[in-house]
Amino acid sequence: SAVISQKPSRDICQRGTSLTIQCQVDSQVTMMFWYRQQPGQSLTLIATANQGSEATYESGFVIDKFPISRPNLTFSTLTVSNMSPEDSSIYLCSTSGQGGGGTQYFGPGTRLTVL
Amino acid sequence: AQKITQTQPGMFVQEKEAVTLDCTYDTSDQSYGLFWYKQPSSGEMIFLIYQGSYDEQNATEGRYSLNFQKARKSANLVISASQLGDSAMYFCAMREPFLYQAGTALIFGKGTTLSVSS
């Protein structure tokens, strides 16, 4: 399975600021996914990031708020812009590995608190 | 309508007992995948088990097995011989070919919190 790391693991930020989360995979992958998990909730897909093209955002998520970069096949960043307390969540990146059915493997997550 | 339904917000079991976590899904596709993940309090998502829609045998991985009943659209996770370390949130997820614009991502249920006591 792919080994995925994320930085930072957690952060506490002030409202109105931005935070960039980094996701590194130990092998080249086509697709990377960014999910948000609000407190006590399930995971919701923010966007899909393919190398060399614009990210595809799901309903309710926009590029101005969550810009994503995918400069190569092992790395992606997600920025949470102009943060408010409602952005307090765990942000997880994932990618498909060698498991059956395109099993997705997740990074350890970034726990964000916005004050 | 919810795609993935987990009706048990919380489950309690004693060590060494077996426990079943329920999951039903909704899809009109013939080709799909079903997954279970474990999320401890640390927040990481740990892949447990996968079942493909065309797989005739129920998937098993160590102490985990998936009770797949296609006609009923259910994919329950069975954990045998529970351990204290099994205490966590468990999510059922589905992958459909055209669920998302870019395809292949997962949709998750709301999760079930499992508490194992000694």
mmCIF file of N, CA, C and O in Angstrom, chain A residues 31 33 35 37 41-43 45 48 56-58 90 92 100-101 103-106 108 111, chain B residues 35 37 39 41-45 47 50 91 95 100-106 108-110:
data_model
loop_
_atom_site.group_PDB
_atom_site.id
_atom_site.type_symbol
_atom_site.label_atom_id
_atom_site.label_comp_id
_atom_site.label_asym_id
_atom_site.label_seq_id
_atom_site.Cartn_x
_atom_site.Cartn_y
_atom_site.Cartn_z
ATOM 1 N N MET A 31 -4.127 9.805 -9.299
ATOM 2 C CA MET A 31 -5.120 10.636 -8.627
ATOM 3 C C MET A 31 -4.806 10.775 -7.152
ATOM 4 O O MET A 31 -4.426 9.808 -6.493
ATOM 5 N N PHE A 33 -6.773 12.550 -3.657
ATOM 6 C CA PHE A 33 -8.069 13.045 -3.205
ATOM 7 C C PHE A 33 -7.899 13.797 -1.887
ATOM 8 O O PHE A 33 -7.101 13.410 -1.042
ATOM 9 N N TYR A 35 -10.152 15.088 1.378
ATOM 10 C CA TYR A 35 -11.410 14.954 2.105
ATOM 11 C C TYR A 35 -11.403 15.878 3.314
ATOM 12 O O TYR A 35 -10.350 16.193 3.878
ATOM 13 N N GLN A 37 -13.265 16.204 7.186
ATOM 14 C CA GLN A 37 -14.078 15.563 8.209
ATOM 15 C C GLN A 37 -14.342 16.572 9.313
ATOM 16 O O GLN A 37 -13.467 16.850 10.143
ATOM 17 N N GLN A 41 -18.369 14.130 12.366
ATOM 18 C CA GLN A 41 -19.032 13.826 11.093
ATOM 19 C C GLN A 41 -18.228 12.819 10.291
ATOM 20 O O GLN A 41 -17.140 12.398 10.675
ATOM 21 N N SER A 42 -18.814 12.459 9.152
ATOM 22 C CA SER A 42 -18.137 11.549 8.243
ATOM 23 C C SER A 42 -17.213 12.332 7.309
ATOM 24 O O SER A 42 -17.088 13.550 7.408
ATOM 25 N N LEU A 43 -16.568 11.616 6.412
ATOM 26 C CA LEU A 43 -15.675 12.256 5.453
ATOM 27 C C LEU A 43 -16.463 12.730 4.241
ATOM 28 O O LEU A 43 -17.338 12.020 3.734
ATOM 29 N N LEU A 45 -15.772 14.416 0.336
ATOM 30 C CA LEU A 45 -14.760 14.696 -0.680
ATOM 31 C C LEU A 45 -14.772 16.177 -1.046
ATOM 32 O O LEU A 45 -15.833 16.728 -1.377
ATOM 33 N N THR A 48 -10.699 16.248 -6.349
ATOM 34 C CA THR A 48 -9.778 15.256 -6.899
ATOM 35 C C THR A 48 -8.689 16.002 -7.650
ATOM 36 O O THR A 48 -8.984 16.898 -8.455
ATOM 37 N N THR A 56 -10.635 18.892 -9.701
ATOM 38 C CA THR A 56 -12.090 18.804 -9.872
ATOM 39 C C THR A 56 -12.740 18.894 -8.507
ATOM 40 O O THR A 56 -12.525 18.027 -7.662
ATOM 41 N N TYR A 57 -13.561 19.933 -8.310
ATOM 42 C CA TYR A 57 -14.162 20.188 -7.003
ATOM 43 C C TYR A 57 -15.565 19.629 -6.940
ATOM 44 O O TYR A 57 -16.330 19.683 -7.908
ATOM 45 N N GLU A 58 -15.936 19.140 -5.783
ATOM 46 C CA GLU A 58 -17.277 18.636 -5.561
ATOM 47 C C GLU A 58 -18.205 19.788 -5.179
ATOM 48 O O GLU A 58 -17.754 20.880 -4.804
ATOM 49 N N ILE A 90 -10.747 17.836 10.347
ATOM 50 C CA ILE A 90 -9.583 17.050 9.948
ATOM 51 C C ILE A 90 -9.578 17.014 8.424
ATOM 52 O O ILE A 90 -10.607 16.708 7.807
ATOM 53 N N LEU A 92 -7.895 15.247 5.168
ATOM 54 C CA LEU A 92 -7.164 14.027 4.829
ATOM 55 C C LEU A 92 -6.928 13.941 3.331
ATOM 56 O O LEU A 92 -7.828 14.227 2.535
ATOM 57 N N GLY A 100 -7.450 -4.357 -3.754
ATOM 58 C CA GLY A 100 -8.559 -4.651 -4.638
ATOM 59 C C GLY A 100 -9.511 -3.485 -4.788
ATOM 60 O O GLY A 100 -9.701 -2.703 -3.864
ATOM 61 N N GLY A 101 -10.096 -3.351 -5.995
ATOM 62 C CA GLY A 101 -11.117 -2.343 -6.212
ATOM 63 C C GLY A 101 -10.624 -0.923 -6.123
ATOM 64 O O GLY A 101 -11.430 0.000 -5.987
ATOM 65 N N THR A 103 -8.553 0.267 -3.736
ATOM 66 C CA THR A 103 -8.578 0.640 -2.321
ATOM 67 C C THR A 103 -7.847 1.943 -2.105
ATOM 68 O O THR A 103 -6.742 2.139 -2.606
ATOM 69 N N GLN A 104 -8.458 2.831 -1.358
ATOM 70 C CA GLN A 104 -7.811 4.107 -1.059
ATOM 71 C C GLN A 104 -7.105 4.042 0.281
ATOM 72 O O GLN A 104 -7.623 3.500 1.248
ATOM 73 N N TYR A 105 -5.922 4.622 0.269
ATOM 74 C CA TYR A 105 -5.131 4.721 1.493
ATOM 75 C C TYR A 105 -5.011 6.186 1.853
ATOM 76 O O TYR A 105 -4.894 7.048 0.980
ATOM 77 N N PHE A 106 -5.047 6.428 3.146
ATOM 78 C CA PHE A 106 -5.120 7.791 3.632
ATOM 79 C C PHE A 106 -3.852 8.207 4.354
ATOM 80 O O PHE A 106 -3.172 7.382 4.983
ATOM 81 N N PRO A 108 -2.208 10.571 7.461
ATOM 82 C CA PRO A 108 -2.588 10.620 8.879
ATOM 83 C C PRO A 108 -3.531 11.759 9.221
ATOM 84 O O PRO A 108 -4.072 11.804 10.319
ATOM 85 N N ARG A 111 -5.227 18.024 11.583
ATOM 86 C CA ARG A 111 -6.300 18.478 12.476
ATOM 87 C C ARG A 111 -6.206 19.980 12.627
ATOM 88 O O ARG A 111 -5.268 20.496 13.226
ATOM 89 N N PHE B 35 -16.055 -0.906 1.128
ATOM 90 C CA PHE B 35 -14.865 -0.846 1.975
ATOM 91 C C PHE B 35 -15.271 -0.572 3.416
ATOM 92 O O PHE B 35 -16.279 0.083 3.686
ATOM 93 N N TYR B 37 -13.350 1.048 6.923
ATOM 94 C CA TYR B 37 -12.186 1.714 7.489
ATOM 95 C C TYR B 37 -12.381 1.867 8.986
ATOM 96 O O TYR B 37 -13.504 2.031 9.467
ATOM 97 N N GLN B 39 -11.174 4.263 12.235
ATOM 98 C CA GLN B 39 -10.573 5.547 12.590
ATOM 99 C C GLN B 39 -10.428 5.639 14.104
ATOM 100 O O GLN B 39 -11.392 5.908 14.824
ATOM 101 N N SER B 41 -8.943 7.362 17.685
ATOM 102 C CA SER B 41 -9.045 8.757 18.131
ATOM 103 C C SER B 41 -7.939 9.635 17.545
ATOM 104 O O SER B 41 -8.062 10.856 17.509
ATOM 105 N N SER B 42 -6.864 9.045 17.084
ATOM 106 C CA SER B 42 -5.771 9.811 16.464
ATOM 107 C C SER B 42 -6.199 10.446 15.139
ATOM 108 O O SER B 42 -5.560 11.392 14.665
ATOM 109 N N GLY B 43 -7.252 9.927 14.526
ATOM 110 C CA GLY B 43 -7.785 10.537 13.313
ATOM 111 C C GLY B 43 -7.374 9.866 12.015
ATOM 112 O O GLY B 43 -7.963 10.158 10.975
ATOM 113 N N GLU B 44 -6.394 9.007 12.030
ATOM 114 C CA GLU B 44 -6.001 8.353 10.778
ATOM 115 C C GLU B 44 -7.089 7.391 10.324
ATOM 116 O O GLU B 44 -7.865 6.892 11.122
ATOM 117 N N MET B 45 -7.150 7.161 9.035
ATOM 118 C CA MET B 45 -8.114 6.224 8.453
ATOM 119 C C MET B 45 -7.357 4.965 8.055
ATOM 120 O O MET B 45 -6.464 5.011 7.205
ATOM 121 N N PHE B 47 -7.474 1.243 6.450
ATOM 122 C CA PHE B 47 -8.237 0.335 5.604
ATOM 123 C C PHE B 47 -8.288 -1.049 6.256
ATOM 124 O O PHE B 47 -7.271 -1.582 6.708
ATOM 125 N N TYR B 50 -12.109 -5.089 1.848
ATOM 126 C CA TYR B 50 -12.752 -4.690 0.598
ATOM 127 C C TYR B 50 -13.585 -5.849 0.052
ATOM 128 O O TYR B 50 -13.187 -7.015 0.144
ATOM 129 N N PHE B 91 -16.070 3.146 9.615
ATOM 130 C CA PHE B 91 -16.808 3.717 8.494
ATOM 131 C C PHE B 91 -16.942 2.691 7.372
ATOM 132 O O PHE B 91 -15.969 2.025 6.995
ATOM 133 N N ARG B 95 -17.470 2.713 -3.514
ATOM 134 C CA ARG B 95 -16.883 3.304 -4.705
ATOM 135 C C ARG B 95 -17.733 2.919 -5.896
ATOM 136 O O ARG B 95 -17.924 1.753 -6.168
ATOM 137 N N TYR B 100 -18.670 10.462 -8.705
ATOM 138 C CA TYR B 100 -18.082 11.793 -8.729
ATOM 139 C C TYR B 100 -17.653 12.132 -10.151
ATOM 140 O O TYR B 100 -17.451 11.263 -10.973
ATOM 141 N N GLN B 101 -17.469 13.425 -10.392
ATOM 142 C CA GLN B 101 -17.043 13.866 -11.719
ATOM 143 C C GLN B 101 -15.764 13.167 -12.144
ATOM 144 O O GLN B 101 -15.628 12.716 -13.267
ATOM 145 N N ALA B 102 -14.826 13.082 -11.214
ATOM 146 C CA ALA B 102 -13.526 12.515 -11.568
ATOM 147 C C ALA B 102 -13.477 11.026 -11.316
ATOM 148 O O ALA B 102 -12.461 10.394 -11.516
ATOM 149 N N GLY B 103 -14.565 10.468 -10.829
ATOM 150 C CA GLY B 103 -14.614 9.023 -10.629
ATOM 151 C C GLY B 103 -13.750 8.534 -9.506
ATOM 152 O O GLY B 103 -12.917 9.235 -8.992
ATOM 153 N N THR B 104 -13.961 7.341 -9.058
ATOM 154 C CA THR B 104 -13.109 6.532 -8.189
ATOM 155 C C THR B 104 -13.000 6.975 -6.730
ATOM 156 O O THR B 104 -12.434 6.265 -5.934
ATOM 157 N N ALA B 105 -13.487 8.129 -6.353
ATOM 158 C CA ALA B 105 -13.414 8.502 -4.933
ATOM 159 C C ALA B 105 -14.463 7.702 -4.158
ATOM 160 O O ALA B 105 -15.287 7.006 -4.732
ATOM 161 N N LEU B 106 -14.413 7.810 -2.853
ATOM 162 C CA LEU B 106 -15.302 7.049 -1.987
ATOM 163 C C LEU B 106 -16.379 7.935 -1.389
ATOM 164 O O LEU B 106 -16.163 9.123 -1.148
ATOM 165 N N PHE B 108 -18.776 7.909 2.075
ATOM 166 C CA PHE B 108 -18.725 7.291 3.381
ATOM 167 C C PHE B 108 -20.064 7.359 4.094
ATOM 168 O O PHE B 108 -20.839 8.303 3.931
ATOM 169 N N GLY B 109 -20.305 6.349 4.934
ATOM 170 C CA GLY B 109 -21.415 6.423 5.863
ATOM 171 C C GLY B 109 -21.051 7.302 7.045
ATOM 172 O O GLY B 109 -19.938 7.830 7.137
ATOM 173 N N LYS B 110 -21.993 7.462 7.968
ATOM 174 C CA LYS B 110 -21.775 8.344 9.117
ATOM 175 C C LYS B 110 -20.938 7.712 10.215
ATOM 176 O O LYS B 110 -20.517 8.393 11.143
#
